[in-house]
mmCIF file of C-alpha atoms in Angstrom:
data_model
loop_
_atom_site.group_PDB
_atom_site.id
_atom_site.type_symbol
_atom_site.label_atom_id
_atom_site.label_comp_id
_atom_site.label_asym_id
_atom_site.label_seq_id
_atom_site.Cartn_x
_atom_site.Cartn_y
_atom_site.Cartn_z
ATOM 1 C CA ASP D 1 -145.975 24.146 29.451
ATOM 2 C CA GLY D 2 -144.402 21.744 26.429
ATOM 3 C CA GLY D 3 -144.075 18.822 26.054
ATOM 4 C CA ILE D 4 -145.082 15.517 24.740
ATOM 5 C CA THR D 5 -147.058 12.879 25.905
ATOM 6 C CA GLN D 6 -148.401 9.533 26.050
ATOM 7 C CA SER D 7 -151.239 8.213 27.088
ATOM 8 C CA PRO D 8 -152.095 6.418 28.976
ATOM 9 C CA LYS D 9 -149.429 5.335 30.771
ATOM 10 C CA TYR D 10 -150.026 1.643 31.374
ATOM 11 C CA LEU D 11 -152.539 -0.230 28.728
ATOM 12 C CA PHE D 12 -153.479 -3.946 28.778
ATOM 13 C CA ARG D 13 -155.009 -5.709 26.196
ATOM 14 C CA LYS D 14 -155.938 -9.514 25.324
ATOM 15 C CA GLU D 15 -154.020 -11.045 22.174
ATOM 16 C CA GLY D 16 -155.068 -10.772 19.222
ATOM 17 C CA GLN D 17 -156.314 -7.346 19.847
ATOM 18 C CA ASN D 18 -155.156 -4.999 18.535
ATOM 19 C CA VAL D 19 -154.305 -1.453 20.233
ATOM 20 C CA THR D 20 -153.194 2.443 19.426
ATOM 21 C CA LEU D 21 -151.088 4.036 21.594
ATOM 22 C CA SER D 22 -151.184 7.882 21.574
ATOM 23 C CA CYS D 23 -148.018 10.291 21.791
ATOM 24 C CA GLU D 24 -149.177 14.465 21.343
ATOM 25 C CA GLN D 25 -146.500 17.123 21.575
ATOM 26 C CA ASN D 26 -146.961 21.073 21.984
ATOM 27 C CA LEU D 27 -143.184 21.278 20.999
ATOM 28 C CA ASN D 28 -143.080 22.100 17.528
ATOM 29 C CA HIS D 29 -141.095 19.826 16.718
ATOM 30 C CA ASP D 30 -140.537 18.207 13.059
ATOM 31 C CA ALA D 31 -139.324 14.731 14.258
ATOM 32 C CA MET D 32 -140.850 12.130 16.293
ATOM 33 C CA TYR D 33 -140.208 9.247 16.692
ATOM 34 C CA TRP D 34 -141.400 5.540 18.359
ATOM 35 C CA TYR D 35 -138.866 2.749 20.574
ATOM 36 C CA ARG D 36 -139.366 -0.302 22.157
ATOM 37 C CA GLN D 37 -137.509 -0.678 25.484
ATOM 38 C CA ASP D 38 -137.137 -4.752 26.789
ATOM 39 C CA PRO D 39 -135.132 -5.210 29.532
ATOM 40 C CA GLY D 40 -131.525 -5.439 28.916
ATOM 41 C CA GLN D 41 -132.533 -4.420 25.163
ATOM 42 C CA GLY D 42 -132.147 -0.433 25.543
ATOM 43 C CA LEU D 43 -134.010 1.613 22.965
ATOM 44 C CA ARG D 44 -134.651 0.256 19.704
ATOM 45 C CA LEU D 45 -136.505 2.166 16.894
ATOM 46 C CA ILE D 46 -139.929 1.255 16.297
ATOM 47 C CA TYR D 47 -140.662 4.260 13.193
ATOM 48 C CA TYR D 48 -139.535 8.184 12.548
ATOM 49 C CA SER D 49 -141.357 11.498 11.570
ATOM 50 C CA GLN D 50 -138.967 13.469 10.228
ATOM 51 C CA ILE D 51 -141.976 16.015 8.298
ATOM 52 C CA VAL D 52 -146.065 15.341 8.625
ATOM 53 C CA ASN D 53 -147.192 13.107 6.319
ATOM 54 C CA ASP D 54 -144.172 10.769 6.116
ATOM 55 C CA PHE D 55 -142.378 8.055 7.887
ATOM 56 C CA GLN D 56 -139.507 5.128 7.630
ATOM 57 C CA LYS D 57 -139.188 2.224 9.450
ATOM 58 C CA GLY D 58 -137.154 2.046 11.889
ATOM 59 C CA ASP D 59 -135.269 -1.370 13.292
ATOM 60 C CA ILE D 60 -137.798 -3.256 14.337
ATOM 61 C CA ALA D 61 -140.822 -1.954 12.351
ATOM 62 C CA GLU D 62 -142.718 -5.608 12.368
ATOM 63 C CA GLY D 63 -146.059 -5.371 13.331
ATOM 64 C CA TYR D 64 -146.468 -2.184 13.963
ATOM 65 C CA SER D 65 -147.796 0.569 12.049
ATOM 66 C CA VAL D 66 -148.015 4.848 12.813
ATOM 67 C CA SER D 67 -149.631 7.715 10.488
ATOM 68 C CA ARG D 68 -148.588 11.743 10.933
ATOM 69 C CA GLU D 69 -151.321 13.385 9.513
ATOM 70 C CA LYS D 70 -150.537 16.092 12.366
ATOM 71 C CA LYS D 71 -147.377 17.959 12.805
ATOM 72 C CA GLU D 72 -148.569 17.359 16.847
ATOM 73 C CA SER D 73 -148.996 13.916 16.355
ATOM 74 C CA PHE D 74 -147.522 10.369 16.143
ATOM 75 C CA PRO D 75 -149.810 7.427 16.921
ATOM 76 C CA LEU D 76 -148.384 3.677 17.360
ATOM 77 C CA THR D 77 -150.451 0.685 16.611
ATOM 78 C CA VAL D 78 -149.625 -2.688 17.653
ATOM 79 C CA THR D 79 -151.319 -4.999 15.527
ATOM 80 C CA SER D 80 -151.876 -8.167 16.168
ATOM 81 C CA ALA D 81 -149.109 -9.139 14.266
ATOM 82 C CA GLN D 82 -146.659 -8.336 15.963
ATOM 83 C CA LYS D 83 -145.068 -11.343 18.464
ATOM 84 C CA ASN D 84 -144.129 -10.514 21.295
ATOM 85 C CA PRO D 85 -145.881 -6.835 21.940
ATOM 86 C CA THR D 86 -145.676 -6.511 26.019
ATOM 87 C CA ALA D 87 -142.945 -3.807 26.443
ATOM 88 C CA PHE D 88 -142.432 -0.397 27.299
ATOM 89 C CA TYR D 89 -143.174 1.652 24.503
ATOM 90 C CA LEU D 90 -141.498 5.539 24.475
ATOM 91 C CA CYS D 91 -141.958 8.455 22.235
ATOM 92 C CA ALA D 92 -139.384 11.089 21.231
ATOM 93 C CA SER D 93 -139.847 14.102 18.973
ATOM 94 C CA SER D 94 -136.436 16.377 18.184
ATOM 95 C CA LYS D 95 -136.698 20.196 16.580
ATOM 96 C CA GLU D 96 -135.016 19.283 13.305
ATOM 97 C CA GLY D 97 -136.945 16.801 10.432
ATOM 98 C CA GLN D 98 -135.666 16.471 7.558
ATOM 99 C CA HIS D 99 -133.411 18.845 6.458
ATOM 100 C CA GLU D 100 -131.023 18.154 9.406
ATOM 101 C CA ILE D 101 -127.087 19.666 8.796
ATOM 102 C CA PRO D 102 -124.384 16.867 9.458
ATOM 103 C CA SER D 103 -123.741 18.315 12.981
ATOM 104 C CA GLY D 104 -126.930 17.190 14.080
ATOM 105 C CA ARG D 105 -128.064 20.669 15.903
ATOM 106 C CA ASN D 106 -131.499 20.420 17.601
ATOM 107 C CA THR D 107 -131.656 16.624 17.157
ATOM 108 C CA GLU D 108 -131.762 16.556 20.892
ATOM 109 C CA ALA D 109 -134.795 13.977 21.737
ATOM 110 C CA PHE D 110 -137.042 14.447 24.281
ATOM 111 C CA PHE D 111 -138.849 11.520 25.515
ATOM 112 C CA GLY D 112 -142.890 11.030 26.575
ATOM 113 C CA GLN D 113 -143.497 9.662 29.969
ATOM 114 C CA GLY D 114 -143.737 5.733 28.618
ATOM 115 C CA THR D 115 -146.982 3.444 27.919
ATOM 116 C CA ARG D 116 -146.275 -0.080 30.207
ATOM 117 C CA LEU D 117 -148.401 -2.441 27.459
ATOM 118 C CA THR D 118 -149.344 -6.044 29.036
ATOM 119 C CA VAL D 119 -150.942 -8.481 26.078
ATOM 120 C CA VAL D 120 -152.475 -11.368 27.928
ATOM 121 C CA GLY K 1 -127.319 -0.963 9.753
ATOM 122 C CA GLN K 2 -125.577 1.518 12.238
ATOM 123 C CA GLN K 3 -124.874 -0.703 15.510
ATOM 124 C CA VAL K 4 -123.429 1.553 18.413
ATOM 125 C CA MET K 5 -122.609 -1.286 21.168
ATOM 126 C CA GLN K 6 -121.873 0.343 25.005
ATOM 127 C CA ILE K 7 -120.192 -1.978 27.893
ATOM 128 C CA PRO K 8 -120.930 -1.990 30.699
ATOM 129 C CA GLN K 9 -124.187 -3.308 30.603
ATOM 130 C CA TYR K 10 -124.092 -2.730 34.280
ATOM 131 C CA GLN K 11 -122.010 -1.777 37.071
ATOM 132 C CA HIS K 12 -122.334 -1.243 40.571
ATOM 133 C CA VAL K 13 -120.027 1.059 43.017
ATOM 134 C CA GLN K 14 -119.799 2.195 46.331
ATOM 135 C CA GLU K 15 -120.585 5.923 47.338
ATOM 136 C CA GLY K 16 -117.845 8.062 46.425
ATOM 137 C CA GLU K 17 -116.491 5.731 43.848
ATOM 138 C CA ASP K 18 -115.932 6.763 39.959
ATOM 139 C CA PHE K 19 -117.927 5.074 37.200
ATOM 140 C CA THR K 20 -117.363 4.916 33.188
ATOM 141 C CA THR K 21 -119.363 4.080 30.627
ATOM 142 C CA TYR K 22 -118.249 3.401 27.082
ATOM 143 C CA CYS K 23 -119.335 3.596 23.508
ATOM 144 C CA ASN K 24 -118.461 2.735 20.355
ATOM 145 C CA SER K 25 -120.219 3.519 16.679
ATOM 146 C CA SER K 26 -119.745 0.446 13.874
ATOM 147 C CA THR K 27 -119.345 3.463 11.855
ATOM 148 C CA THR K 28 -118.147 7.246 12.146
ATOM 149 C CA LEU K 29 -120.944 9.125 13.748
ATOM 150 C CA SER K 30 -122.283 12.830 13.331
ATOM 151 C CA ASN K 31 -122.489 13.270 16.929
ATOM 152 C CA ILE K 32 -123.416 11.366 19.994
ATOM 153 C CA GLN K 33 -125.324 12.151 22.581
ATOM 154 C CA TRP K 34 -125.992 11.339 26.142
ATOM 155 C CA TYR K 35 -128.706 10.522 27.756
ATOM 156 C CA LYS K 36 -130.114 9.533 31.386
ATOM 157 C CA GLN K 37 -132.747 7.651 32.866
ATOM 158 C CA ARG K 38 -133.529 7.316 36.290
ATOM 159 C CA PRO K 39 -135.724 3.911 37.993
ATOM 160 C CA GLY K 40 -139.301 3.747 36.850
ATOM 161 C CA GLY K 41 -138.029 7.328 34.367
ATOM 162 C CA HIS K 42 -138.154 8.400 30.823
ATOM 163 C CA PRO K 43 -134.362 9.306 29.318
ATOM 164 C CA VAL K 44 -133.743 12.876 29.557
ATOM 165 C CA PHE K 45 -131.055 14.562 27.498
ATOM 166 C CA LEU K 46 -127.595 15.433 29.033
ATOM 167 C CA ILE K 47 -125.540 16.421 26.353
ATOM 168 C CA GLN K 48 -123.944 16.427 22.750
ATOM 169 C CA LEU K 49 -120.916 16.053 21.396
ATOM 170 C CA VAL K 50 -120.229 16.804 17.398
ATOM 171 C CA LYS K 51 -116.574 18.055 17.235
ATOM 172 C CA SER K 52 -113.477 15.152 16.985
ATOM 173 C CA GLY K 53 -111.599 15.346 19.981
ATOM 174 C CA GLU K 54 -114.292 17.006 22.159
ATOM 175 C CA VAL K 55 -114.736 17.077 26.137
ATOM 176 C CA LYS K 56 -117.265 19.078 27.509
ATOM 177 C CA LYS K 57 -117.605 18.672 31.623
ATOM 178 C CA GLN K 58 -121.142 18.977 33.824
ATOM 179 C CA LYS K 59 -120.544 19.538 37.364
ATOM 180 C CA ARG K 60 -118.676 15.676 38.364
ATOM 181 C CA LEU K 61 -119.761 14.434 34.683
ATOM 182 C CA THR K 62 -116.966 14.237 31.945
ATOM 183 C CA PHE K 63 -118.011 13.475 28.339
ATOM 184 C CA GLN K 64 -115.230 12.349 25.739
ATOM 185 C CA PHE K 65 -115.712 12.562 21.680
ATOM 186 C CA GLY K 66 -113.019 10.182 20.237
ATOM 187 C CA GLU K 67 -110.906 11.283 17.392
ATOM 188 C CA ALA K 68 -112.774 9.392 14.944
ATOM 189 C CA LYS K 69 -115.843 10.017 15.242
ATOM 190 C CA LYS K 70 -116.248 6.231 16.406
ATOM 191 C CA ASN K 71 -116.053 6.118 20.507
ATOM 192 C CA SER K 72 -117.271 8.035 23.714
ATOM 193 C CA SER K 73 -117.007 8.031 26.696
ATOM 194 C CA LEU K 74 -118.923 9.523 30.149
ATOM 195 C CA HIS K 75 -116.811 9.715 33.513
ATOM 196 C CA ILE K 76 -118.496 10.221 36.681
ATOM 197 C CA THR K 77 -116.304 11.160 39.369
ATOM 198 C CA ALA K 78 -117.200 10.587 43.189
ATOM 199 C CA THR K 79 -120.226 9.450 42.324
ATOM 200 C CA GLN K 80 -123.271 9.654 44.800
ATOM 201 C CA THR K 81 -127.093 7.597 45.022
ATOM 202 C CA THR K 82 -128.535 10.257 43.017
ATOM 203 C CA ASP K 83 -126.363 9.351 39.623
ATOM 204 C CA VAL K 84 -128.293 6.046 40.158
ATOM 205 C CA GLY K 85 -129.405 5.111 36.755
ATOM 206 C CA THR K 86 -129.143 4.115 33.119
ATOM 207 C CA TYR K 87 -127.289 5.827 31.125
ATOM 208 C CA PHE K 88 -127.263 5.631 27.486
ATOM 209 C CA CYS K 89 -125.138 6.817 24.380
ATOM 210 C CA ALA K 90 -126.930 7.676 20.829
ATOM 211 C CA GLY K 91 -125.088 8.024 17.756
ATOM 212 C CA GLY K 92 -126.510 10.462 15.791
ATOM 213 C CA LEU K 93 -126.104 9.510 11.829
ATOM 214 C CA TYR K 94 -126.532 12.232 8.749
ATOM 215 C CA SER K 95 -127.419 10.228 5.867
ATOM 216 C CA GLY K 96 -126.898 12.829 3.232
ATOM 217 C CA ALA K 97 -130.535 12.042 1.724
ATOM 218 C CA GLY K 98 -132.282 14.349 4.333
ATOM 219 C CA SER K 99 -132.168 11.616 6.555
ATOM 220 C CA TYR K 100 -131.307 11.735 10.075
ATOM 221 C CA GLN K 101 -131.048 8.615 12.387
ATOM 222 C CA LEU K 102 -130.456 8.522 16.770
ATOM 223 C CA THR K 103 -129.151 4.683 17.332
ATOM 224 C CA PHE K 104 -129.070 4.055 21.283
ATOM 225 C CA GLY K 105 -127.016 1.627 22.412
ATOM 226 C CA LYS K 106 -128.502 -0.530 25.222
ATOM 227 C CA GLY K 107 -127.442 1.744 28.106
ATOM 228 C CA THR K 108 -125.320 1.093 31.283
ATOM 229 C CA LYS K 109 -127.212 0.723 34.364
ATOM 230 C CA LEU K 110 -125.604 2.029 37.677
ATOM 231 C CA SER K 111 -126.276 0.958 41.384
ATOM 232 C CA VAL K 112 -124.367 2.839 44.093
ATOM 233 C CA ILE K 113 -123.690 1.791 47.310
ATOM 234 C CA PRO K 114 -124.221 3.798 49.656
#
């Protein structure tokens, strides 16, 4: 089955430790995204990548880092610099990446199940 | 940057009543998408609107895209308990510089009282 997989589903870390969240897709999608979801805040974009070996900061990139060495994988590292890391993290992918046409065709986002990170 | 406002934040309805959520963008959009997130789940794509003034229907759900491509609405007729969840709009903007960004609204959380 094609899909997008996030792991783990729940993650607990001590304050001050870096932690990496996994996101893998086998949909052959060019674009991948990381969102953070807090109660009442909706989905806020952390980083996105439209093509391998390239990524851009989203609205709340501070304290996070990403890499896109393979088309299938877009891991997110939550660093100790992130002041309030406890949240629900969602990874998404869409078929089209950099060479969009203005109508946005093929930009439907497929989401993973999410990782709930708790920092204690 | 691009902002997408969505109202109301919460809506409680009696089963059988109608429900509407509204989305407004600070900029003219390339397209708008709607997603539904069930409690404890992840957002699932519902539909995409691209053309100015476009209206699409999915059973009891009606989606509209404004003439200026800056606002949109989702209307559910005769809500059912299966409609419970948070509905998000997401505004798509193509910058023309090889960059496409999808900005989500904060969502409307729908509760349906049986």
